[in-house]
Amino acid sequence: MNDLYLTISTTGEGYYTEKRSKFLAWAHHVDTVDEVKSLLAEYRKKYYDARHVCYAYMLGPDRKNFRANDDGEPSSTAGKPILGQINSAELTNVLVVVVRYYGGVNLGTSGLIVAYREAAALAIANAGKEERQVEDIVTYDFPYPMMNSVMRVVKDMQPRIVSQTFDNTCRMELAIRRSEAEQLRQRLAKLSFEDN
């Protein structure tokens, strides 16, 4: 099971010109569709005088949540080439926005595809990239006397503690690499039997 994915850690910028048309591009790390909408609203407001604000995004470690938008350009000449660059870089949790200022000369469909593809590629190339782990959350409830046993497993397997409450009944939420989650669940479940 592959529990790693590639994303960007810093915003990248790109700039491309063709026949006086200017293509300004940015690649952003995003985790949700709401972040995408918020960033798009900012770009539309800031570049209100631009002819087109085209974009594509990819979300989730499985790379199944994506969208491409031509924003008035001929069908599949903007969003699709941008998405193609995200795919060829094998990135996810990324939004690429390309703002076009029309230069007075029509580029034709092939010219548009090249321009949007190149602008997106430059923005992605200028962004810092990083590999991240897909994590599962393991929630475990246990009586307080089991604390030492539980903490031994936590110390041994090194999950990230998301939250913990200590009372008569204790609860821990632990984030761990997906490939190790089942082992953590089994070790915690085994503790329950040992202490009973």
Short mmCIF file of N, CA and C in Angstrom, two decimals:
data_model
loop_
_atom_site.label_atom_id
_atom_site.label_comp_id
_atom_site.label_asym_id
_atom_site.label_seq_id
_atom_site.Cartn_x
_atom_site.Cartn_y
_atom_site.Cartn_z
N MET A 1 0.86 -1.19 0.00
CA MET A 1 0.00 0.00 0.00
C MET A 1 0.90 1.25 0.00
N ASN A 2 0.66 2.14 -0.95
CA ASN A 2 1.46 3.36 -1.01
C ASN A 2 0.81 4.42 -0.13
N ASP A 3 1.52 4.87 0.91
CA ASP A 3 0.94 5.85 1.80
C ASP A 3 1.72 7.17 1.78
N LEU A 4 2.35 7.44 0.65
CA LEU A 4 3.04 8.72 0.46
C LEU A 4 2.43 9.43 -0.74
N TYR A 5 2.44 10.76 -0.70
CA TYR A 5 1.99 11.52 -1.86
C TYR A 5 2.86 12.76 -1.99
N LEU A 6 2.87 13.30 -3.19
CA LEU A 6 3.71 14.45 -3.49
C LEU A 6 2.83 15.70 -3.60
N THR A 7 3.24 16.77 -2.94
CA THR A 7 2.51 18.03 -3.01
C THR A 7 3.52 19.17 -3.06
N ILE A 8 3.03 20.39 -3.02
CA ILE A 8 3.96 21.53 -3.00
C ILE A 8 3.94 22.17 -1.62
N SER A 9 5.09 22.70 -1.23
CA SER A 9 5.22 23.28 0.11
C SER A 9 5.28 24.81 0.06
N THR A 10 5.70 25.35 -1.09
CA THR A 10 5.75 26.81 -1.25
C THR A 10 5.06 27.19 -2.55
N THR A 11 4.53 28.40 -2.60
CA THR A 11 3.84 28.86 -3.80
C THR A 11 4.85 29.11 -4.91
N GLY A 12 4.49 28.65 -6.10
CA GLY A 12 5.35 28.87 -7.26
C GLY A 12 4.68 29.83 -8.23
N GLU A 13 5.49 30.62 -8.94
CA GLU A 13 4.95 31.56 -9.93
C GLU A 13 5.54 31.29 -11.29
N GLY A 14 4.76 31.56 -12.32
CA GLY A 14 5.24 31.41 -13.70
C GLY A 14 4.71 32.56 -14.54
N TYR A 15 5.44 32.86 -15.63
CA TYR A 15 5.04 33.95 -16.52
C TYR A 15 5.36 33.53 -17.95
N TYR A 16 4.38 33.68 -18.84
CA TYR A 16 4.57 33.27 -20.23
C TYR A 16 3.90 34.31 -21.12
N THR A 17 4.54 34.68 -22.21
CA THR A 17 3.89 35.61 -23.16
C THR A 17 3.88 34.98 -24.55
N GLU A 18 2.82 35.28 -25.27
CA GLU A 18 2.68 34.80 -26.65
C GLU A 18 1.84 35.83 -27.41
N LYS A 19 2.43 36.41 -28.47
CA LYS A 19 1.72 37.41 -29.30
C LYS A 19 1.03 38.46 -28.44
N ARG A 20 1.77 39.04 -27.52
CA ARG A 20 1.34 40.12 -26.63
C ARG A 20 0.32 39.69 -25.56
N SER A 21 -0.14 38.46 -25.60
CA SER A 21 -0.98 37.96 -24.50
C SER A 21 -0.05 37.56 -23.35
N LYS A 22 -0.46 37.94 -22.13
CA LYS A 22 0.35 37.61 -20.95
C LYS A 22 -0.37 36.54 -20.13
N PHE A 23 0.38 35.55 -19.72
CA PHE A 23 -0.16 34.46 -18.90
C PHE A 23 0.59 34.44 -17.57
N LEU A 24 -0.09 34.81 -16.49
CA LEU A 24 0.51 34.83 -15.15
C LEU A 24 0.00 33.60 -14.40
N ALA A 25 0.92 32.82 -13.83
CA ALA A 25 0.50 31.55 -13.22
C ALA A 25 1.02 31.43 -11.78
N TRP A 26 0.22 30.75 -10.96
CA TRP A 26 0.59 30.47 -9.57
C TRP A 26 0.20 29.04 -9.23
N ALA A 27 1.05 28.38 -8.46
CA ALA A 27 0.75 27.05 -7.93
C ALA A 27 0.71 27.17 -6.41
N HIS A 28 -0.41 26.74 -5.82
CA HIS A 28 -0.61 26.84 -4.36
C HIS A 28 -0.87 25.47 -3.76
N HIS A 29 -0.43 25.27 -2.51
CA HIS A 29 -0.83 24.08 -1.75
C HIS A 29 -2.23 24.35 -1.20
N VAL A 30 -3.14 23.42 -1.39
CA VAL A 30 -4.50 23.52 -0.84
C VAL A 30 -4.90 22.15 -0.28
N ASP A 31 -5.75 22.18 0.76
CA ASP A 31 -6.22 20.92 1.34
C ASP A 31 -7.72 20.69 1.13
N THR A 32 -8.47 21.76 0.80
CA THR A 32 -9.93 21.64 0.67
C THR A 32 -10.45 22.45 -0.50
N VAL A 33 -11.66 22.10 -0.94
CA VAL A 33 -12.32 22.85 -2.01
C VAL A 33 -12.61 24.28 -1.55
N ASP A 34 -12.88 24.46 -0.25
CA ASP A 34 -13.12 25.81 0.28
C ASP A 34 -11.88 26.69 0.11
N GLU A 35 -10.68 26.12 0.34
CA GLU A 35 -9.44 26.89 0.11
C GLU A 35 -9.32 27.27 -1.35
N VAL A 36 -9.66 26.34 -2.24
CA VAL A 36 -9.62 26.61 -3.69
C VAL A 36 -10.52 27.79 -4.00
N LYS A 37 -11.77 27.74 -3.51
CA LYS A 37 -12.74 28.81 -3.80
C LYS A 37 -12.26 30.15 -3.26
N SER A 38 -11.69 30.15 -2.08
CA SER A 38 -11.19 31.38 -1.46
C SER A 38 -10.06 31.99 -2.29
N LEU A 39 -9.10 31.16 -2.71
CA LEU A 39 -7.99 31.65 -3.53
C LEU A 39 -8.48 32.17 -4.88
N LEU A 40 -9.41 31.45 -5.49
CA LEU A 40 -9.95 31.90 -6.79
C LEU A 40 -10.65 33.25 -6.66
N ALA A 41 -11.39 33.42 -5.56
CA ALA A 41 -12.07 34.70 -5.34
C ALA A 41 -11.04 35.83 -5.22
N GLU A 42 -9.92 35.57 -4.52
CA GLU A 42 -8.87 36.58 -4.40
C GLU A 42 -8.27 36.94 -5.75
N TYR A 43 -8.00 35.92 -6.57
CA TYR A 43 -7.42 36.19 -7.90
C TYR A 43 -8.39 36.95 -8.79
N ARG A 44 -9.68 36.58 -8.74
CA ARG A 44 -10.67 37.27 -9.58
C ARG A 44 -10.80 38.74 -9.16
N LYS A 45 -10.68 39.00 -7.85
CA LYS A 45 -10.77 40.36 -7.34
C LYS A 45 -9.51 41.16 -7.71
N LYS A 46 -8.35 40.55 -7.49
CA LYS A 46 -7.08 41.24 -7.76
C LYS A 46 -6.86 41.49 -9.25
N TYR A 47 -7.24 40.52 -10.07
CA TYR A 47 -7.03 40.63 -11.52
C TYR A 47 -8.38 40.80 -12.23
N TYR A 48 -9.20 41.69 -11.69
CA TYR A 48 -10.55 41.93 -12.23
C TYR A 48 -10.52 42.38 -13.69
N ASP A 49 -9.40 42.99 -14.12
CA ASP A 49 -9.30 43.51 -15.48
C ASP A 49 -8.77 42.47 -16.47
N ALA A 50 -8.46 41.25 -15.99
CA ALA A 50 -7.96 40.20 -16.89
C ALA A 50 -9.12 39.56 -17.64
N ARG A 51 -8.84 39.08 -18.84
CA ARG A 51 -9.87 38.46 -19.66
C ARG A 51 -10.31 37.10 -19.09
N HIS A 52 -9.33 36.32 -18.61
CA HIS A 52 -9.64 34.96 -18.13
C HIS A 52 -8.84 34.62 -16.87
N VAL A 53 -9.50 33.92 -15.92
CA VAL A 53 -8.82 33.37 -14.75
C VAL A 53 -9.12 31.86 -14.78
N CYS A 54 -8.20 31.11 -15.40
CA CYS A 54 -8.41 29.67 -15.59
C CYS A 54 -7.66 28.91 -14.51
N TYR A 55 -8.10 27.70 -14.22
CA TYR A 55 -7.46 26.96 -13.15
C TYR A 55 -7.71 25.46 -13.26
N ALA A 56 -6.94 24.72 -12.47
CA ALA A 56 -7.18 23.29 -12.25
C ALA A 56 -6.69 22.97 -10.85
N TYR A 57 -7.33 22.00 -10.22
CA TYR A 57 -6.85 21.55 -8.92
C TYR A 57 -6.97 20.04 -8.81
N MET A 58 -6.19 19.49 -7.89
CA MET A 58 -6.20 18.06 -7.58
C MET A 58 -6.13 17.96 -6.06
N LEU A 59 -7.03 17.14 -5.47
CA LEU A 59 -7.07 16.99 -4.01
C LEU A 59 -7.07 15.52 -3.61
N GLY A 60 -6.50 15.26 -2.45
CA GLY A 60 -6.55 13.92 -1.85
C GLY A 60 -5.39 13.05 -2.28
N PRO A 61 -4.90 12.21 -1.35
CA PRO A 61 -3.77 11.34 -1.66
C PRO A 61 -4.06 10.36 -2.79
N ASP A 62 -5.35 10.01 -2.98
CA ASP A 62 -5.70 9.07 -4.05
C ASP A 62 -5.87 9.80 -5.39
N ARG A 63 -5.78 11.14 -5.39
CA ARG A 63 -5.82 11.99 -6.58
C ARG A 63 -7.12 11.79 -7.39
N LYS A 64 -8.23 11.60 -6.70
CA LYS A 64 -9.50 11.37 -7.40
C LYS A 64 -10.41 12.60 -7.42
N ASN A 65 -10.09 13.62 -6.61
CA ASN A 65 -10.92 14.82 -6.55
C ASN A 65 -10.19 15.93 -7.32
N PHE A 66 -10.67 16.21 -8.54
CA PHE A 66 -10.01 17.22 -9.36
C PHE A 66 -11.02 17.97 -10.22
N ARG A 67 -10.58 19.12 -10.72
CA ARG A 67 -11.44 19.93 -11.57
C ARG A 67 -10.57 20.81 -12.45
N ALA A 68 -11.04 21.08 -13.66
CA ALA A 68 -10.35 21.99 -14.56
C ALA A 68 -11.38 22.97 -15.11
N ASN A 69 -11.01 24.25 -15.22
CA ASN A 69 -11.96 25.27 -15.66
C ASN A 69 -11.31 26.18 -16.70
N ASP A 70 -11.99 26.36 -17.84
CA ASP A 70 -11.48 27.17 -18.95
C ASP A 70 -11.86 28.65 -18.83
N ASP A 71 -12.78 29.00 -17.93
CA ASP A 71 -13.21 30.39 -17.72
C ASP A 71 -13.40 31.18 -19.01
N GLY A 72 -14.17 30.61 -19.93
CA GLY A 72 -14.52 31.35 -21.14
C GLY A 72 -13.59 31.11 -22.32
N GLU A 73 -12.46 30.48 -22.10
CA GLU A 73 -11.59 30.11 -23.23
C GLU A 73 -12.26 28.95 -23.98
N PRO A 74 -11.89 28.73 -25.26
CA PRO A 74 -12.48 27.58 -25.97
C PRO A 74 -12.28 26.28 -25.17
N SER A 75 -13.26 25.40 -25.24
CA SER A 75 -13.28 24.18 -24.43
C SER A 75 -11.96 23.41 -24.50
N SER A 76 -11.47 23.04 -23.31
CA SER A 76 -10.26 22.21 -23.13
C SER A 76 -8.96 22.87 -23.58
N THR A 77 -8.94 24.20 -23.73
CA THR A 77 -7.69 24.86 -24.13
C THR A 77 -6.93 25.44 -22.93
N ALA A 78 -7.57 25.48 -21.76
CA ALA A 78 -6.90 26.11 -20.61
C ALA A 78 -6.86 25.16 -19.41
N GLY A 79 -8.02 24.82 -18.86
CA GLY A 79 -8.08 23.98 -17.66
C GLY A 79 -7.43 22.63 -17.85
N LYS A 80 -7.69 22.00 -18.99
CA LYS A 80 -7.14 20.66 -19.24
C LYS A 80 -5.60 20.66 -19.34
N PRO A 81 -5.00 21.60 -20.08
CA PRO A 81 -3.53 21.64 -20.11
C PRO A 81 -2.92 21.94 -18.72
N ILE A 82 -3.61 22.77 -17.92
CA ILE A 82 -3.13 23.06 -16.56
C ILE A 82 -3.17 21.77 -15.73
N LEU A 83 -4.32 21.07 -15.79
CA LEU A 83 -4.47 19.80 -15.06
C LEU A 83 -3.44 18.78 -15.55
N GLY A 84 -3.15 18.80 -16.83
CA GLY A 84 -2.15 17.89 -17.39
C GLY A 84 -0.78 18.09 -16.75
N GLN A 85 -0.43 19.35 -16.44
CA GLN A 85 0.85 19.63 -15.80
C GLN A 85 0.86 19.14 -14.35
N ILE A 86 -0.28 19.28 -13.66
CA ILE A 86 -0.39 18.75 -12.29
C ILE A 86 -0.20 17.24 -12.32
N ASN A 87 -0.85 16.59 -13.30
CA ASN A 87 -0.74 15.14 -13.43
C ASN A 87 0.67 14.70 -13.79
N SER A 88 1.31 15.39 -14.72
CA SER A 88 2.64 14.94 -15.13
C SER A 88 3.66 15.13 -14.01
N ALA A 89 3.40 16.08 -13.10
CA ALA A 89 4.28 16.25 -11.93
C ALA A 89 3.87 15.31 -10.78
N GLU A 90 2.77 14.56 -10.99
CA GLU A 90 2.24 13.61 -10.00
C GLU A 90 1.97 14.28 -8.66
N LEU A 91 1.41 15.49 -8.71
CA LEU A 91 1.12 16.26 -7.50
C LEU A 91 -0.33 16.09 -7.07
N THR A 92 -0.59 16.35 -5.81
CA THR A 92 -1.96 16.45 -5.32
C THR A 92 -1.99 17.54 -4.25
N ASN A 93 -3.21 17.89 -3.81
CA ASN A 93 -3.42 19.00 -2.88
C ASN A 93 -2.76 20.26 -3.45
N VAL A 94 -3.08 20.53 -4.71
CA VAL A 94 -2.48 21.67 -5.40
C VAL A 94 -3.54 22.36 -6.27
N LEU A 95 -3.44 23.67 -6.33
CA LEU A 95 -4.27 24.50 -7.21
C LEU A 95 -3.32 25.30 -8.09
N VAL A 96 -3.55 25.27 -9.40
CA VAL A 96 -2.77 26.10 -10.32
C VAL A 96 -3.75 27.06 -11.00
N VAL A 97 -3.46 28.36 -10.86
CA VAL A 97 -4.29 29.41 -11.45
C VAL A 97 -3.47 30.10 -12.53
N VAL A 98 -4.08 30.30 -13.71
CA VAL A 98 -3.42 31.05 -14.78
C VAL A 98 -4.34 32.20 -15.20
N VAL A 99 -3.83 33.42 -15.04
CA VAL A 99 -4.56 34.64 -15.40
C VAL A 99 -4.07 35.09 -16.78
N ARG A 100 -5.00 35.33 -17.70
CA ARG A 100 -4.60 35.76 -19.05
C ARG A 100 -5.04 37.19 -19.32
N TYR A 101 -4.07 37.98 -19.76
CA TYR A 101 -4.36 39.30 -20.30
C TYR A 101 -4.26 39.19 -21.82
N TYR A 102 -5.36 39.48 -22.51
CA TYR A 102 -5.43 39.33 -23.97
C TYR A 102 -4.59 40.41 -24.64
N GLY A 103 -3.78 39.99 -25.61
CA GLY A 103 -2.88 40.93 -26.29
C GLY A 103 -3.38 41.44 -27.62
N GLY A 104 -4.61 41.09 -27.99
CA GLY A 104 -5.16 41.60 -29.24
C GLY A 104 -5.00 40.67 -30.43
N VAL A 105 -4.25 39.61 -30.28
CA VAL A 105 -4.04 38.65 -31.37
C VAL A 105 -4.54 37.28 -30.90
N ASN A 106 -5.42 36.67 -31.70
CA ASN A 106 -5.92 35.34 -31.35
C ASN A 106 -4.80 34.32 -31.50
N LEU A 107 -4.72 33.41 -30.53
CA LEU A 107 -3.65 32.41 -30.55
C LEU A 107 -4.08 31.10 -31.19
N GLY A 108 -5.38 30.93 -31.37
CA GLY A 108 -5.88 29.64 -31.88
C GLY A 108 -5.83 28.60 -30.77
N THR A 109 -6.54 27.49 -30.98
CA THR A 109 -6.62 26.49 -29.91
C THR A 109 -5.26 25.91 -29.56
N SER A 110 -4.45 25.58 -30.55
CA SER A 110 -3.14 24.97 -30.23
C SER A 110 -2.24 25.98 -29.52
N GLY A 111 -2.31 27.26 -29.89
CA GLY A 111 -1.52 28.29 -29.23
C GLY A 111 -1.94 28.48 -27.78
N LEU A 112 -3.25 28.43 -27.54
CA LEU A 112 -3.75 28.56 -26.17
C LEU A 112 -3.31 27.38 -25.30
N ILE A 113 -3.43 26.18 -25.86
CA ILE A 113 -3.04 24.98 -25.11
C ILE A 113 -1.57 25.08 -24.69
N VAL A 114 -0.70 25.46 -25.64
CA VAL A 114 0.73 25.59 -25.34
C VAL A 114 0.96 26.66 -24.28
N ALA A 115 0.32 27.80 -24.41
CA ALA A 115 0.52 28.92 -23.47
C ALA A 115 0.09 28.55 -22.05
N TYR A 116 -1.10 27.97 -21.91
CA TYR A 116 -1.57 27.58 -20.57
C TYR A 116 -0.71 26.47 -19.98
N ARG A 117 -0.32 25.51 -20.84
CA ARG A 117 0.53 24.41 -20.38
C ARG A 117 1.88 24.94 -19.88
N GLU A 118 2.50 25.83 -20.66
CA GLU A 118 3.82 26.36 -20.30
C GLU A 118 3.76 27.22 -19.03
N ALA A 119 2.75 28.07 -18.93
CA ALA A 119 2.61 28.93 -17.74
C ALA A 119 2.44 28.06 -16.49
N ALA A 120 1.59 27.04 -16.59
CA ALA A 120 1.35 26.13 -15.45
C ALA A 120 2.63 25.37 -15.10
N ALA A 121 3.34 24.90 -16.11
CA ALA A 121 4.58 24.13 -15.88
C ALA A 121 5.61 25.00 -15.15
N LEU A 122 5.71 26.28 -15.53
CA LEU A 122 6.67 27.18 -14.87
C LEU A 122 6.30 27.40 -13.40
N ALA A 123 5.02 27.62 -13.13
CA ALA A 123 4.58 27.82 -11.74
C ALA A 123 4.88 26.59 -10.90
N ILE A 124 4.59 25.41 -11.44
CA ILE A 124 4.85 24.15 -10.71
C ILE A 124 6.35 23.97 -10.50
N ALA A 125 7.14 24.25 -11.54
CA ALA A 125 8.60 24.08 -11.44
C ALA A 125 9.20 25.00 -10.38
N ASN A 126 8.59 26.19 -10.19
CA ASN A 126 9.12 27.17 -9.23
C ASN A 126 8.57 26.98 -7.81
N ALA A 127 7.72 25.99 -7.62
CA ALA A 127 7.17 25.71 -6.28
C ALA A 127 8.04 24.67 -5.59
N GLY A 128 8.18 24.80 -4.27
CA GLY A 128 8.90 23.77 -3.51
C GLY A 128 8.03 22.54 -3.39
N LYS A 129 8.61 21.37 -3.57
CA LYS A 129 7.83 20.13 -3.50
C LYS A 129 8.23 19.33 -2.26
N GLU A 130 7.27 18.57 -1.74
CA GLU A 130 7.57 17.70 -0.61
C GLU A 130 6.69 16.47 -0.63
N GLU A 131 7.26 15.39 -0.09
CA GLU A 131 6.51 14.15 0.03
C GLU A 131 5.85 14.13 1.41
N ARG A 132 4.59 13.76 1.45
CA ARG A 132 3.88 13.68 2.73
C ARG A 132 3.30 12.29 2.91
N GLN A 133 3.04 11.95 4.17
CA GLN A 133 2.45 10.64 4.49
C GLN A 133 0.94 10.73 4.56
N VAL A 134 0.30 9.68 4.07
CA VAL A 134 -1.14 9.53 4.28
C VAL A 134 -1.28 8.96 5.68
N GLU A 135 -2.06 9.64 6.51
CA GLU A 135 -2.22 9.19 7.90
C GLU A 135 -3.64 8.69 8.15
N ASP A 136 -3.74 7.71 9.02
CA ASP A 136 -5.03 7.26 9.54
C ASP A 136 -5.09 7.69 11.00
N ILE A 137 -6.28 7.97 11.47
CA ILE A 137 -6.48 8.30 12.89
C ILE A 137 -6.98 7.05 13.61
N VAL A 138 -6.27 6.69 14.66
CA VAL A 138 -6.66 5.55 15.48
C VAL A 138 -7.12 6.11 16.83
N THR A 139 -8.38 5.85 17.19
CA THR A 139 -8.93 6.31 18.47
C THR A 139 -8.98 5.12 19.42
N TYR A 140 -8.49 5.32 20.63
CA TYR A 140 -8.42 4.21 21.58
C TYR A 140 -8.90 4.67 22.96
N ASP A 141 -9.91 3.96 23.50
CA ASP A 141 -10.43 4.23 24.83
C ASP A 141 -9.93 3.14 25.77
N PHE A 142 -9.50 3.54 26.97
CA PHE A 142 -8.96 2.56 27.91
C PHE A 142 -9.09 3.09 29.34
N PRO A 143 -9.11 2.18 30.33
CA PRO A 143 -9.17 2.61 31.73
C PRO A 143 -7.82 3.17 32.16
N TYR A 144 -7.83 4.11 33.08
CA TYR A 144 -6.60 4.80 33.51
C TYR A 144 -5.47 3.85 33.93
N PRO A 145 -5.76 2.75 34.64
CA PRO A 145 -4.66 1.86 35.06
C PRO A 145 -3.83 1.28 33.90
N MET A 146 -4.38 1.34 32.66
CA MET A 146 -3.64 0.82 31.50
C MET A 146 -2.67 1.86 30.90
N MET A 147 -2.62 3.05 31.48
CA MET A 147 -1.85 4.16 30.91
C MET A 147 -0.41 3.77 30.54
N ASN A 148 0.33 3.14 31.45
CA ASN A 148 1.73 2.80 31.18
C ASN A 148 1.87 1.88 29.98
N SER A 149 0.99 0.89 29.88
CA SER A 149 1.04 -0.04 28.75
C SER A 149 0.78 0.69 27.43
N VAL A 150 -0.23 1.56 27.44
CA VAL A 150 -0.57 2.32 26.23
C VAL A 150 0.60 3.22 25.83
N MET A 151 1.18 3.90 26.81
CA MET A 151 2.28 4.83 26.50
C MET A 151 3.51 4.09 25.98
N ARG A 152 3.71 2.84 26.41
CA ARG A 152 4.83 2.04 25.87
C ARG A 152 4.63 1.81 24.37
N VAL A 153 3.39 1.47 23.98
CA VAL A 153 3.08 1.25 22.55
C VAL A 153 3.28 2.55 21.78
N VAL A 154 2.80 3.66 22.35
CA VAL A 154 2.94 4.97 21.70
C VAL A 154 4.42 5.32 21.52
N LYS A 155 5.20 5.10 22.57
CA LYS A 155 6.64 5.40 22.51
C LYS A 155 7.32 4.53 21.45
N ASP A 156 6.91 3.27 21.38
CA ASP A 156 7.51 2.32 20.46
C ASP A 156 7.16 2.61 18.99
N MET A 157 5.88 2.91 18.72
CA MET A 157 5.43 3.08 17.33
C MET A 157 5.47 4.53 16.84
N GLN A 158 5.61 5.47 17.75
CA GLN A 158 5.77 6.89 17.40
C GLN A 158 4.63 7.51 16.58
N PRO A 159 3.36 7.22 16.91
CA PRO A 159 2.29 7.95 16.21
C PRO A 159 2.25 9.39 16.72
N ARG A 160 1.62 10.26 15.96
CA ARG A 160 1.45 11.66 16.38
C ARG A 160 0.19 11.72 17.24
N ILE A 161 0.29 12.29 18.44
CA ILE A 161 -0.87 12.38 19.34
C ILE A 161 -1.71 13.58 18.90
N VAL A 162 -2.92 13.30 18.42
CA VAL A 162 -3.83 14.35 17.95
C VAL A 162 -4.56 14.96 19.14
N SER A 163 -5.08 14.08 20.01
CA SER A 163 -5.75 14.57 21.23
C SER A 163 -5.72 13.47 22.28
N GLN A 164 -5.82 13.89 23.53
CA GLN A 164 -5.85 12.91 24.62
C GLN A 164 -6.65 13.47 25.78
N THR A 165 -7.44 12.59 26.40
CA THR A 165 -8.15 12.98 27.62
C THR A 165 -7.90 11.89 28.66
N PHE A 166 -7.57 12.33 29.86
CA PHE A 166 -7.28 11.38 30.95
C PHE A 166 -8.32 11.56 32.04
N ASP A 167 -9.05 10.51 32.30
CA ASP A 167 -10.08 10.52 33.32
C ASP A 167 -10.20 9.07 33.79
N ASN A 168 -11.35 8.69 34.36
CA ASN A 168 -11.53 7.27 34.70
C ASN A 168 -11.39 6.42 33.44
N THR A 169 -12.04 6.92 32.36
CA THR A 169 -11.82 6.31 31.05
C THR A 169 -11.01 7.31 30.24
N CYS A 170 -9.91 6.85 29.71
CA CYS A 170 -9.02 7.72 28.93
C CYS A 170 -9.27 7.50 27.44
N ARG A 171 -8.96 8.53 26.66
CA ARG A 171 -9.11 8.42 25.21
C ARG A 171 -7.90 9.07 24.55
N MET A 172 -7.36 8.38 23.55
CA MET A 172 -6.28 8.96 22.76
C MET A 172 -6.63 8.86 21.29
N GLU A 173 -6.39 9.96 20.58
CA GLU A 173 -6.49 9.93 19.12
C GLU A 173 -5.08 10.02 18.59
N LEU A 174 -4.70 9.02 17.82
CA LEU A 174 -3.33 8.93 17.33
C LEU A 174 -3.33 8.92 15.81
N ALA A 175 -2.48 9.76 15.21
CA ALA A 175 -2.33 9.78 13.76
C ALA A 175 -1.06 9.01 13.42
N ILE A 176 -1.20 8.07 12.50
CA ILE A 176 -0.05 7.24 12.13
C ILE A 176 -0.10 6.93 10.64
N ARG A 177 1.07 6.72 10.08
CA ARG A 177 1.18 6.38 8.67
C ARG A 177 0.23 5.23 8.35
N ARG A 178 -0.52 5.36 7.25
CA ARG A 178 -1.57 4.39 6.94
C ARG A 178 -1.08 2.94 6.95
N SER A 179 0.11 2.70 6.44
CA SER A 179 0.62 1.32 6.37
C SER A 179 0.89 0.73 7.76
N GLU A 180 1.00 1.58 8.78
CA GLU A 180 1.27 1.09 10.14
C GLU A 180 0.04 1.13 11.04
N ALA A 181 -1.08 1.65 10.53
CA ALA A 181 -2.28 1.84 11.36
C ALA A 181 -2.83 0.52 11.89
N GLU A 182 -2.86 -0.50 11.04
CA GLU A 182 -3.44 -1.78 11.47
C GLU A 182 -2.59 -2.41 12.57
N GLN A 183 -1.27 -2.30 12.46
CA GLN A 183 -0.37 -2.83 13.49
C GLN A 183 -0.62 -2.11 14.83
N LEU A 184 -0.80 -0.79 14.77
CA LEU A 184 -1.07 -0.02 15.99
C LEU A 184 -2.40 -0.46 16.61
N ARG A 185 -3.43 -0.63 15.78
CA ARG A 185 -4.74 -1.08 16.28
C ARG A 185 -4.61 -2.44 16.98
N GLN A 186 -3.89 -3.35 16.34
CA GLN A 186 -3.73 -4.69 16.90
C GLN A 186 -2.97 -4.67 18.23
N ARG A 187 -1.92 -3.87 18.29
CA ARG A 187 -1.13 -3.81 19.54
C ARG A 187 -1.96 -3.22 20.68
N LEU A 188 -2.78 -2.20 20.36
CA LEU A 188 -3.63 -1.61 21.40
C LEU A 188 -4.73 -2.59 21.82
N ALA A 189 -5.30 -3.30 20.84
CA ALA A 189 -6.36 -4.27 21.14
C ALA A 189 -5.80 -5.39 22.02
N LYS A 190 -4.57 -5.80 21.74
CA LYS A 190 -3.91 -6.86 22.51
C LYS A 190 -3.76 -6.43 23.97
N LEU A 191 -3.47 -5.14 24.21
CA LEU A 191 -3.36 -4.65 25.57
C LEU A 191 -4.64 -4.87 26.36
N SER A 192 -5.77 -4.64 25.70
CA SER A 192 -7.08 -4.80 26.35
C SER A 192 -7.24 -6.20 26.89
N PHE A 193 -6.79 -7.21 26.10
CA PHE A 193 -6.93 -8.61 26.52
C PHE A 193 -5.93 -8.95 27.62
N GLU A 194 -4.70 -8.41 27.52
CA GLU A 194 -3.68 -8.72 28.52
C GLU A 194 -4.09 -8.21 29.90
N ASP A 195 -4.76 -7.04 29.93
CA ASP A 195 -5.08 -6.42 31.22
C ASP A 195 -6.38 -6.94 31.82
N ASN A 196 -7.14 -7.70 31.04
CA ASN A 196 -8.42 -8.22 31.57
C ASN A 196 -8.23 -9.58 32.21
#
